[in-house]
């Protein structure tokens, strides 16, 4: 089996950054803030590359929907080992109203154009925390979905996927083509080495517009406000186990 | 008019007080009056009121709650989803889709606030595959034309509802923590470090709700009628369910527990988690973990608390050997009382802990277990 794999990559504020709410209270400050590839997408890229290394996949195409800077994210994916990249470019203004509803349509359109057999995405982006794009992409294509995957095996019949669910793990099989979303336990993403970063500069990156993929940006949702969450007031340090037990008894917790 | 006004206001309050705790505006007041199943009240509406009603353009709300269950019992998160649905006003219909799941339909029919139960029972719905449940939800929607489709933001709800939303060409609203009005919802973004209020412009709102932010509806006291739903064509070839490997435990379920004790990398091994289990048993607590503890294989994945694991908000959360990374705090910082036991006095967990104990967990935890 030699699959054409499409992997989605989102550029997000780095997971270690402590975000700040914008003064206009309609978003968070992104300017001058460190961005990187969404950690779940790194896992998705890694999984696709491993499939190619195991000769289950013949080509890994990475795609991002976003502003021009998303090219850096795609370069990172190319340096990890992806073959080719596609940026579906939006203006910063358009990007503000983009939700998984739009991304899923864009990904579905690209998958059709590319003749993809398998789409691997992260289970959620750590900025909007939506956990929806993979499911919606599968729906638009009428493909099966395997979300929160911690193990993916390509078989003659399709895929056997172990999923992380609330009570433990679950195993399902799907036919191909299919959409998979990666959970944290799927693999450990590799670091891009310097020679690979150099090689990545020569790999092909195509830029498409929304009209190229035939997707309109309807404003499904309007952000009313973005605010800081309530802060917890600082507590106290207790000196030993006895004081801790006393404090908890006093608070009525034990 | 005064008498009528009194009626209009008092009757719904008497019958559905829960609606009035969250909605105060004139709009929602008329909305509630118009959807509380009181045709008599509607008949009494003056012309002035009707004009107002039309001007604000309120559409009758009717919500479908997708029931989560294991074919035998209701998952309590559904009772939270019913509360969320009640806050929207209007009718609340519950869909029980599964295989040999009539007992669940009977159980949910007794929940307070439910007006109708739809039962879709078929062996093909074993395993709750979203490819197969989606057409069932779409068929119910086609029949009853809901304004809202709601489920708990669990692994199952998260996997299913976005698929339904895509089929309806709407944008789902994930993991909602509060409902401001029928189209305006509050949710967290950036691992709980910002609260986003969004207005949905879509004709149907597809919403998952965070269980810990909505009280559970009373499980007894209602008496909704159950209607059997014809099973539509299901794309059975797409996927199939093989097996579940569930972690067995006699301890309380993590998301609903009153007390939670979590261990992190500081525990150093799976065997050492025994220390936490002993303390948990003394306190009747559930046991959770950080990602580091799960990744290291100390405990199974379903114990992970955090942005990408479970969200808990117990009365008491005890974090043992956990540094308190942003992603972990996202899953527990709404707990009423937080305790941290950590040997590093500068660990970020102490910034959110009500009571912090700087100590070696291998000494402090057994001591605490012994003294309780
Ligand atoms: C995309 C993404 C998603 C994530 N999702 C989650 C999530 O859902 N949940 C989650 O928890 N994390 C998540 N993380 C990981 C998170 O960033 C941290 O790496 C993780 O929470 C750290 O776990 P920890 O506190 O157990 O380990 P560490 O950060 O290593 O902390 C261990 C602590 O134990 C203390 N300690 C060690 N020995 C002792 C002792 N003998 N006595 C007392 N204290 C001791 C140390 O002082 C230290 O503070 C995610 C990360 C990413 C990138």
XYZ file of C-alpha atoms and ligand atoms in Angstrom:
679
model
C 0.000 0.000 0.000
C 1.303 3.411 -0.893
C -0.758 6.187 0.511
C -0.814 9.864 -0.299
C -0.935 11.502 3.085
C -2.070 15.047 3.797
C -1.123 16.607 7.138
C -2.548 19.820 8.583
C -0.195 22.209 10.415
C -1.312 25.244 12.388
C 0.925 28.086 13.502
C 0.058 28.958 17.083
C 1.536 30.889 20.005
C 4.197 28.639 21.537
C 2.830 26.388 24.263
C 5.234 27.747 26.886
C 4.179 31.396 26.419
C 1.965 33.035 29.036
C -0.574 34.800 26.832
C -1.910 38.330 27.374
C -5.362 39.607 26.488
C -5.411 42.513 23.988
C -6.390 45.968 25.326
C -9.451 46.011 23.002
C -10.542 42.757 24.653
C -11.281 41.048 21.346
C -8.338 38.678 21.211
C -4.910 37.963 22.637
C -1.638 39.734 21.866
C 0.135 37.893 19.027
C 2.601 40.538 17.846
C 6.160 39.957 18.984
C 5.117 36.713 20.656
C 6.912 33.443 19.942
C 4.938 31.183 17.609
C 5.540 27.540 16.704
C 3.814 24.569 15.172
C 0.832 23.349 17.206
C 2.309 20.456 19.271
C -0.413 18.030 18.168
C 0.401 18.802 14.532
C 4.065 17.938 15.109
C 2.824 14.539 16.220
C 0.680 14.292 13.077
C 3.649 15.172 10.832
C 5.851 12.639 12.652
C 3.281 9.899 12.179
C 2.998 10.605 8.454
C 6.780 10.526 8.022
C 6.976 7.227 9.915
C 4.364 5.786 7.553
C 6.495 6.842 4.601
C 9.615 5.388 6.223
C 7.705 2.136 6.748
C 6.795 2.230 3.019
C 3.110 2.500 3.796
C 2.967 6.017 2.391
C 4.519 7.355 -0.773
C 4.147 11.087 -0.264
C 3.583 13.408 2.692
C 2.083 16.793 1.849
C 1.741 19.355 4.628
C -0.864 22.079 4.430
C -1.608 25.149 6.504
C -4.450 27.661 6.283
C -3.287 30.976 7.596
C -1.377 34.197 7.195
C 1.933 34.418 5.269
C 3.984 33.631 8.418
C 2.525 30.122 8.419
C 5.187 29.377 5.770
C 7.704 29.117 8.639
C 5.566 26.425 10.213
C 5.392 24.571 6.917
C 9.190 24.851 6.553
C 9.517 23.190 9.945
C 7.346 20.324 8.752
C 9.437 20.035 5.572
C 12.585 19.965 7.706
C 11.090 17.132 9.747
C 10.761 15.212 6.485
C 7.538 16.125 4.682
C 7.845 16.158 0.894
C 5.917 19.218 -0.172
C 3.906 22.051 1.355
C 0.769 24.006 0.509
C -0.207 27.291 2.129
C -3.793 28.404 1.693
C -3.157 32.056 2.394
C -5.543 34.397 4.164
C -5.190 38.054 5.053
C -4.823 38.799 8.780
C -8.370 40.191 8.734
C -9.786 37.050 7.145
C -7.776 34.922 9.546
C -9.529 36.565 12.519
C -12.879 35.007 11.644
C -11.531 31.647 10.543
C -12.826 28.678 12.548
C -12.595 24.897 12.143
C -15.744 25.210 10.003
C -13.668 26.949 7.323
C -10.425 25.022 7.786
C -12.252 21.724 7.405
C -13.762 22.826 4.088
C -10.371 24.020 2.873
C -8.693 20.750 3.899
C -11.449 18.708 2.260
C -10.995 20.685 -0.966
C -7.208 20.271 -0.910
C -7.541 16.536 -0.194
C -9.744 16.175 -3.271
C -7.356 18.201 -5.436
C -4.427 16.115 -4.203
C -6.176 12.767 -4.371
C -5.176 12.093 -0.736
C -5.901 8.726 0.877
C -5.276 9.715 4.456
C -5.481 13.013 6.331
C -3.707 13.293 9.679
C -4.415 16.304 11.907
C -3.756 17.165 15.536
C -6.635 16.482 17.888
C -6.841 20.150 18.875
C -5.049 23.437 18.421
C -3.713 24.784 21.719
C -4.959 28.316 20.958
C -8.667 27.911 20.164
C -8.863 24.510 21.921
C -11.738 23.565 19.601
C -11.032 19.878 18.878
C -13.253 19.919 15.789
C -11.341 20.232 12.508
C -10.624 16.541 11.913
C -14.209 15.509 12.608
C -15.570 18.233 10.324
C -13.117 17.440 7.524
C -14.192 13.798 7.646
C -17.836 14.862 7.492
C -17.329 17.084 4.442
C -15.640 14.213 2.623
C -17.966 11.515 3.998
C -14.858 9.661 5.165
C -14.545 7.784 8.441
C -12.795 9.497 11.347
C -10.499 8.167 14.049
C -9.967 10.904 16.618
C -7.524 11.051 19.562
C -5.420 8.286 18.067
C -2.633 6.805 20.182
C -1.780 4.034 17.700
C -2.369 3.769 13.944
C -1.763 0.636 11.884
C -2.227 0.491 8.134
C -3.696 -2.875 7.156
C -4.852 -4.334 3.850
C -8.413 -3.438 4.746
C -7.706 0.111 5.899
C -6.733 1.345 9.335
C -6.766 -0.125 12.823
C -6.692 2.739 15.282
C -6.422 2.792 19.078
C -8.195 5.857 20.445
C -7.875 7.565 23.831
C -11.370 7.750 25.311
C -12.661 8.799 28.737
C -12.597 5.365 30.338
C -9.382 4.119 28.752
C -8.689 2.984 25.205
C -10.842 1.886 22.303
C -9.959 0.088 19.080
C -11.772 0.748 15.814
C -11.125 -0.100 12.197
C -11.843 2.180 9.277
C -11.688 1.866 5.559
C -9.520 4.221 3.512
C -9.624 7.090 2.704
C -9.931 8.304 6.278
C -9.173 11.173 8.648
C -7.099 10.594 11.799
C -6.471 13.052 14.623
C -3.364 12.595 16.735
C -3.278 12.493 20.513
C -0.181 13.155 22.619
C 0.665 9.483 23.017
C 0.799 8.661 19.292
C 4.548 9.220 19.011
C 7.455 11.414 19.964
C 8.157 13.946 17.188
C 11.748 14.169 15.937
C 13.821 17.326 15.885
C 14.791 18.736 12.510
C 18.565 18.441 12.009
C 20.584 21.241 10.421
C 21.170 19.397 7.107
C 17.441 18.687 6.924
C 16.618 22.336 7.610
C 18.906 23.242 4.693
C 17.303 20.648 2.450
C 13.842 21.871 3.382
C 14.602 25.248 1.815
C 14.663 23.571 -1.600
C 11.400 21.697 -1.174
C 8.325 22.888 -3.029
C 5.878 25.253 -1.344
C 2.694 26.177 -3.228
C 0.518 29.106 -2.215
C -3.201 28.958 -2.931
C -5.971 31.470 -2.320
C -9.413 30.845 -0.894
C -10.888 31.100 -4.368
C -8.439 28.464 -5.619
C -9.976 26.030 -3.154
C -13.507 27.399 -3.609
C -14.190 28.212 0.031
C -16.035 31.316 1.174
C -15.395 32.861 4.576
C -18.863 33.176 6.045
C -18.766 34.719 9.531
C -20.218 31.845 11.533
C -19.259 33.330 14.876
C -18.573 36.821 16.165
C -16.212 37.323 19.073
C -18.028 39.505 21.615
C -15.160 39.713 24.076
C -12.009 38.025 25.307
C -11.180 38.461 28.957
C -8.726 37.347 31.592
C -10.067 34.493 33.670
C -10.727 35.222 37.339
C -7.450 35.033 39.284
C -7.135 32.869 42.355
C -5.969 34.729 45.402
C -2.633 33.518 46.724
C -2.855 30.894 49.411
C -0.615 30.090 52.315
C 2.258 27.706 52.901
C 1.762 25.368 55.832
C 4.751 24.152 57.812
C 4.020 20.452 58.171
C 1.510 17.653 57.596
C -0.271 18.363 60.894
C -0.929 21.978 59.920
C -2.124 20.847 56.507
C -4.623 18.418 57.996
C -5.768 21.082 60.472
C -6.211 23.643 57.694
C -8.231 21.213 55.560
C -10.416 20.256 58.510
C -11.014 23.923 59.268
C -11.972 24.544 55.621
C -14.396 21.631 55.834
C -12.673 19.704 53.047
C -11.846 16.573 55.032
C -53.360 43.602 32.465
C -51.840 43.611 35.943
C -53.358 40.265 36.760
C -52.172 38.884 33.487
C -48.740 40.332 34.069
C -48.549 38.626 37.417
C -49.552 35.358 35.830
C -47.064 35.697 33.071
C -44.279 36.308 35.492
C -45.095 34.105 38.423
C -46.286 30.981 36.732
C -43.115 30.215 34.818
C -41.078 31.111 37.894
C -43.032 28.669 39.934
C -42.685 25.921 37.390
C -39.197 26.515 36.075
C -37.250 28.599 38.560
C -33.959 27.511 37.044
C -34.612 29.621 33.976
C -34.849 32.769 35.965
C -31.555 32.447 37.669
C -29.671 32.894 34.439
C -31.860 35.078 32.308
C -32.993 38.497 33.313
C -33.487 40.596 30.232
C -36.846 41.518 28.775
C -36.013 39.476 25.713
C -35.453 36.306 27.584
C -38.418 37.020 29.785
C -40.740 36.961 26.793
C -38.818 34.129 25.346
C -39.499 32.066 28.422
C -43.134 33.064 28.537
C -43.555 32.085 24.955
C -41.902 28.739 25.286
C -43.060 27.451 28.606
C -45.902 25.374 27.265
C -48.575 27.697 28.560
C -50.875 28.352 25.646
C -53.233 30.092 28.037
C -50.610 32.663 28.819
C -49.878 33.140 25.165
C -53.560 33.777 24.480
C -53.612 36.431 27.140
C -50.729 38.390 25.632
C -51.732 41.931 24.831
C -51.159 43.370 21.415
C -48.391 45.521 22.812
C -46.608 42.447 24.073
C -46.958 40.704 20.738
C -45.393 43.643 18.963
C -42.499 43.491 21.341
C -42.228 39.780 20.869
C -42.047 40.223 17.125
C -39.625 43.083 17.292
C -37.071 41.181 19.274
C -37.536 38.400 16.768
C -37.379 35.583 19.266
C -37.656 32.169 17.732
C -39.069 29.359 19.811
C -36.149 27.432 21.224
C -36.064 23.679 21.088
C -33.017 21.720 22.047
C -31.836 18.219 21.312
C -29.589 16.757 23.994
C -27.494 13.858 22.744
C -27.472 11.413 25.639
C -24.184 9.797 26.583
C -24.425 6.321 28.027
C -23.024 2.798 27.907
C -26.327 1.183 26.807
C -27.143 0.500 30.456
C -26.660 3.709 32.383
C -26.779 7.391 31.786
C -23.446 9.216 32.012
C -24.006 12.028 34.568
C -22.579 14.555 32.097
C -25.910 14.295 30.271
C -27.672 15.717 33.334
C -25.368 18.737 33.078
C -26.194 19.035 29.383
C -29.915 18.976 30.289
C -29.323 21.875 32.699
C -27.551 23.785 29.920
C -30.462 23.050 27.595
C -32.952 24.266 30.214
C -31.046 27.536 30.469
C -31.761 28.134 26.787
C -35.497 27.947 27.412
C -37.969 25.966 25.370
C -38.410 22.254 24.876
C -35.693 19.780 25.744
C -35.653 16.550 23.752
C -33.178 13.814 24.618
C -31.853 11.381 22.019
C -30.773 7.961 23.230
C -28.959 6.199 20.404
C -27.334 2.847 21.000
C -27.862 -0.867 21.035
C -30.285 -2.433 23.554
C -30.474 0.880 25.333
C -34.176 1.134 26.275
C -33.217 1.203 29.971
C -31.294 4.418 29.358
C -34.325 5.991 27.681
C -36.413 5.080 30.721
C -33.789 6.613 32.997
C -33.499 9.884 31.089
C -37.300 10.224 30.832
C -37.300 10.684 34.617
C -34.849 13.587 34.585
C -36.390 16.939 35.443
C -36.593 19.344 32.504
C -36.886 16.763 29.733
C -39.996 17.115 27.547
C -39.458 14.176 25.213
C -37.150 11.213 24.718
C -36.247 9.816 21.303
C -35.004 6.251 21.248
C -32.890 4.965 18.359
C -32.085 1.376 19.214
C -30.151 -0.792 16.786
C -27.345 -3.350 16.960
C -25.614 -1.250 14.297
C -25.172 1.548 16.819
C -22.933 -0.590 19.019
C -19.740 1.295 19.824
C -21.334 4.717 19.176
C -19.358 5.303 15.991
C -19.824 8.940 14.937
C -20.263 7.884 11.298
C -23.413 6.028 12.366
C -24.770 8.272 15.138
C -24.527 11.379 12.919
C -27.258 10.246 10.469
C -29.494 9.422 13.449
C -29.062 12.933 14.846
C -29.652 14.440 11.413
C -32.836 12.379 11.037
C -34.160 13.624 14.387
C -33.264 17.167 13.438
C -35.038 16.847 10.126
C -38.149 15.734 11.948
C -38.188 18.303 14.755
C -36.097 21.213 13.472
C -34.136 21.989 16.634
C -32.540 25.367 17.341
C -29.816 23.760 19.470
C -28.038 20.420 19.558
C -26.104 19.858 22.792
C -23.884 17.192 24.316
C -21.335 16.989 27.123
C -17.775 17.912 26.139
C -16.494 14.382 26.744
C -14.377 12.252 24.425
C -17.609 11.031 22.835
C -19.280 14.438 22.567
C -16.136 15.984 21.122
C -15.819 13.292 18.514
C -19.464 13.377 17.474
C -20.839 16.917 17.501
C -18.370 18.604 15.125
C -19.238 15.936 12.563
C -22.913 16.787 12.967
C -22.154 20.520 12.732
C -20.263 20.067 9.465
C -23.224 18.197 7.992
C -25.461 21.135 8.945
C -22.884 23.601 7.566
C -22.553 25.375 10.904
C -19.607 26.054 13.216
C -19.721 24.089 16.466
C -19.159 25.804 19.804
C -16.836 23.611 21.891
C -16.606 23.115 25.636
C -18.887 25.940 26.732
C -18.586 27.067 30.383
C -21.559 29.473 30.469
C -24.595 30.392 28.395
C -25.362 34.121 28.165
C -28.316 33.880 25.802
C -29.555 31.388 23.212
C -26.869 32.535 20.765
C -24.081 33.762 23.037
C -21.706 31.415 24.815
C -18.611 31.661 26.989
C -15.727 29.255 26.465
C -12.073 29.137 27.412
C -9.190 29.442 24.973
C -5.397 29.123 25.354
C -5.577 26.407 28.011
C -8.024 28.340 30.137
C -5.902 31.499 30.147
C -8.597 33.571 28.443
C -12.383 33.505 28.432
C -13.942 34.046 25.048
C -17.554 35.153 24.634
C -18.834 34.317 21.166
C -22.096 34.905 19.387
C -23.096 32.209 16.969
C -24.670 33.498 13.756
C -25.702 30.025 12.640
C -29.350 28.915 12.383
C -28.652 25.811 14.467
C -26.260 25.979 17.415
C -24.235 22.827 17.916
C -22.704 23.035 21.372
C -20.685 20.859 23.737
C -20.771 21.890 27.398
C -18.190 21.440 30.133
C -19.859 19.219 32.709
C -18.175 20.817 35.727
C -19.736 24.202 34.913
C -23.374 23.104 34.845
C -25.097 21.555 37.845
C -26.661 18.177 37.158
C -30.432 18.226 36.568
C -32.457 16.212 39.089
C -32.445 12.583 37.962
C -35.911 11.861 39.393
C -39.172 13.753 39.138
C -39.748 14.103 35.416
C -41.972 11.929 33.246
C -41.237 12.530 29.589
C -42.830 10.400 26.886
C -40.579 8.211 24.774
C -40.869 8.025 21.015
C -39.096 5.443 18.889
C -37.076 6.839 16.043
C -36.788 4.959 12.761
C -33.135 4.184 12.041
C -32.018 5.912 8.824
C -29.528 4.417 6.344
C -26.166 4.059 8.086
C -22.805 4.066 6.257
C -21.762 0.813 7.932
C -18.881 0.168 5.564
C -16.923 3.214 6.772
C -15.826 2.011 10.184
C -16.382 -0.604 12.821
C -15.977 -0.865 16.544
C -13.606 -3.584 17.766
C -13.112 -3.319 21.506
C -12.760 -1.114 24.516
C -9.984 -1.527 27.044
C -11.349 0.306 30.033
C -9.282 0.981 33.124
C -11.030 -0.640 36.058
C -11.187 1.122 39.379
C -13.306 1.079 42.503
C -12.519 4.703 43.153
C -14.925 7.498 42.196
C -14.969 8.619 38.579
C -12.464 11.455 38.046
C -14.696 14.109 36.449
C -17.445 13.844 39.053
C -15.384 13.209 42.200
C -15.620 15.531 45.232
C -11.932 15.073 45.987
C -9.079 14.326 43.602
C -5.470 13.441 44.352
C -3.121 13.731 41.395
C 0.444 12.612 40.994
C 3.110 13.862 38.628
C 6.619 13.066 37.563
C 7.710 13.489 41.169
C 6.191 10.053 41.929
C 9.052 8.515 39.899
C 7.301 5.190 39.149
C 3.961 3.481 38.736
C 4.494 1.486 41.942
C 4.863 4.683 43.933
C 1.341 5.707 42.893
C 0.301 3.186 45.559
C 1.071 5.967 48.069
C -1.584 8.125 46.430
C -4.126 5.278 46.171
C -3.824 4.687 49.919
C -4.414 8.347 50.708
C -7.236 8.504 48.145
C -8.979 5.574 49.800
C -8.817 7.343 53.173
C -10.456 10.416 51.604
C -12.829 8.688 49.186
C -11.018 10.545 46.432
C -10.420 9.842 42.747
C -6.834 9.693 41.479
C -5.582 11.798 38.587
C -2.201 12.487 37.008
C -0.147 14.948 35.023
C 0.821 14.312 31.455
C 4.377 13.578 32.529
C 3.119 10.727 34.737
C 0.994 9.298 31.906
C 3.725 9.627 29.281
C 6.184 7.892 31.607
C 3.727 4.997 31.829
C 3.063 5.333 35.576
C -0.705 5.408 34.995
C -3.155 5.038 32.064
C -4.125 7.951 29.808
C -7.656 8.328 31.125
C -6.203 9.654 34.396
C -4.650 12.721 32.757
C -5.923 16.026 34.068
C -5.346 19.127 31.970
C -5.911 21.099 28.792
C -5.804 17.950 26.745
C -6.959 15.487 29.367
C -9.887 15.763 31.741
C -11.218 18.942 33.267
C -12.073 18.539 36.946
C -13.426 20.993 39.510
C -13.695 19.062 42.788
C -14.069 20.556 46.256
C -10.536 19.407 47.036
C -7.636 18.883 44.603
C -4.327 17.650 45.979
C -1.401 17.947 43.544
C 1.522 15.759 44.555
C 4.855 16.058 42.745
C 3.301 18.184 40.011
C 5.053 21.392 38.953
C 1.901 23.154 37.779
C 2.486 23.756 34.058
C -0.080 25.935 32.203
C -1.496 22.816 30.559
C -2.051 21.043 33.865
C -3.609 24.079 35.565
C -6.111 24.282 32.685
C -7.690 21.099 33.968
C -7.950 21.817 37.700
C -7.747 25.479 38.564
C -11.499 25.779 39.103
C -11.242 23.365 42.040
C -12.600 24.906 45.240
C -9.562 24.160 47.410
C -6.161 23.329 45.941
C -3.369 21.703 47.932
C 0.172 21.312 46.612
C 2.802 18.989 47.999
C 6.098 19.655 46.282
C 9.714 19.828 47.387
C 10.468 22.808 45.144
C 9.251 26.003 46.865
C 9.330 27.844 43.522
C 7.092 25.382 41.663
C 4.322 27.330 39.833
C 1.676 25.096 41.442
C 2.159 27.098 44.677
C 0.785 30.187 42.881
C -2.664 28.617 42.670
C -2.574 26.478 45.828
C -4.667 27.534 48.814
C -2.483 25.367 51.029
C 1.052 24.545 50.017
C 3.371 22.137 51.766
C 7.034 22.256 50.759
C 8.126 18.715 51.529
C 9.336 15.432 50.123
C 6.204 13.648 48.983
C 7.664 10.262 49.989
C 7.573 11.433 53.597
C 4.550 13.741 53.589
C 2.031 11.497 51.817
C 2.452 8.382 54.019
C 2.411 10.613 57.076
C -0.827 12.212 55.971
C -2.399 8.826 55.240
C -1.417 7.601 58.655
C -2.721 10.641 60.496
C -6.109 10.747 58.792
C 0.257 20.238 23.732
C 0.491 19.931 25.150
C -0.551 19.457 25.919
C -0.365 19.148 27.255
N -1.423 18.696 27.981
C -1.245 18.430 29.290
C -2.326 18.005 30.106
O -3.465 17.859 29.656
N -2.074 17.730 31.407
C -0.827 17.880 31.972
O -0.671 17.614 33.174
N 0.194 18.285 31.219
C 0.029 18.555 29.901
N 1.095 18.953 29.162
C 2.446 18.856 29.753
C 2.838 20.030 30.626
O 3.360 21.076 29.846
C 3.925 19.577 31.630
O 5.014 19.036 30.920
C 3.442 18.523 32.611
O 2.224 18.921 33.195
C 4.490 18.327 33.674
O 4.100 17.282 34.527
P 4.622 17.204 36.009
O 4.259 18.439 36.729
O 4.199 15.906 36.579
O 6.189 17.071 35.809
P 7.391 18.132 36.157
O 7.096 19.406 35.485
O 8.595 17.401 35.837
O 7.210 18.334 37.686
C 7.517 17.392 38.651
C 7.429 18.077 40.000
O 7.602 17.114 41.017
C 8.365 17.702 42.061
N 9.026 16.622 42.800
C 9.943 15.752 42.332
N 10.281 14.883 43.302
C 9.583 15.205 44.399
C 9.493 14.690 45.719
N 10.240 13.652 46.107
N 8.657 15.292 46.580
C 7.900 16.349 46.216
N 7.952 16.879 44.991
C 8.775 16.323 44.096
C 9.331 18.622 41.371
O 9.765 19.645 42.246
C 8.466 19.157 40.213
O 7.826 20.369 40.578
C 0.918 19.288 27.835
C 1.960 19.786 27.068
C 1.758 20.111 25.744
C 2.894 20.646 24.945
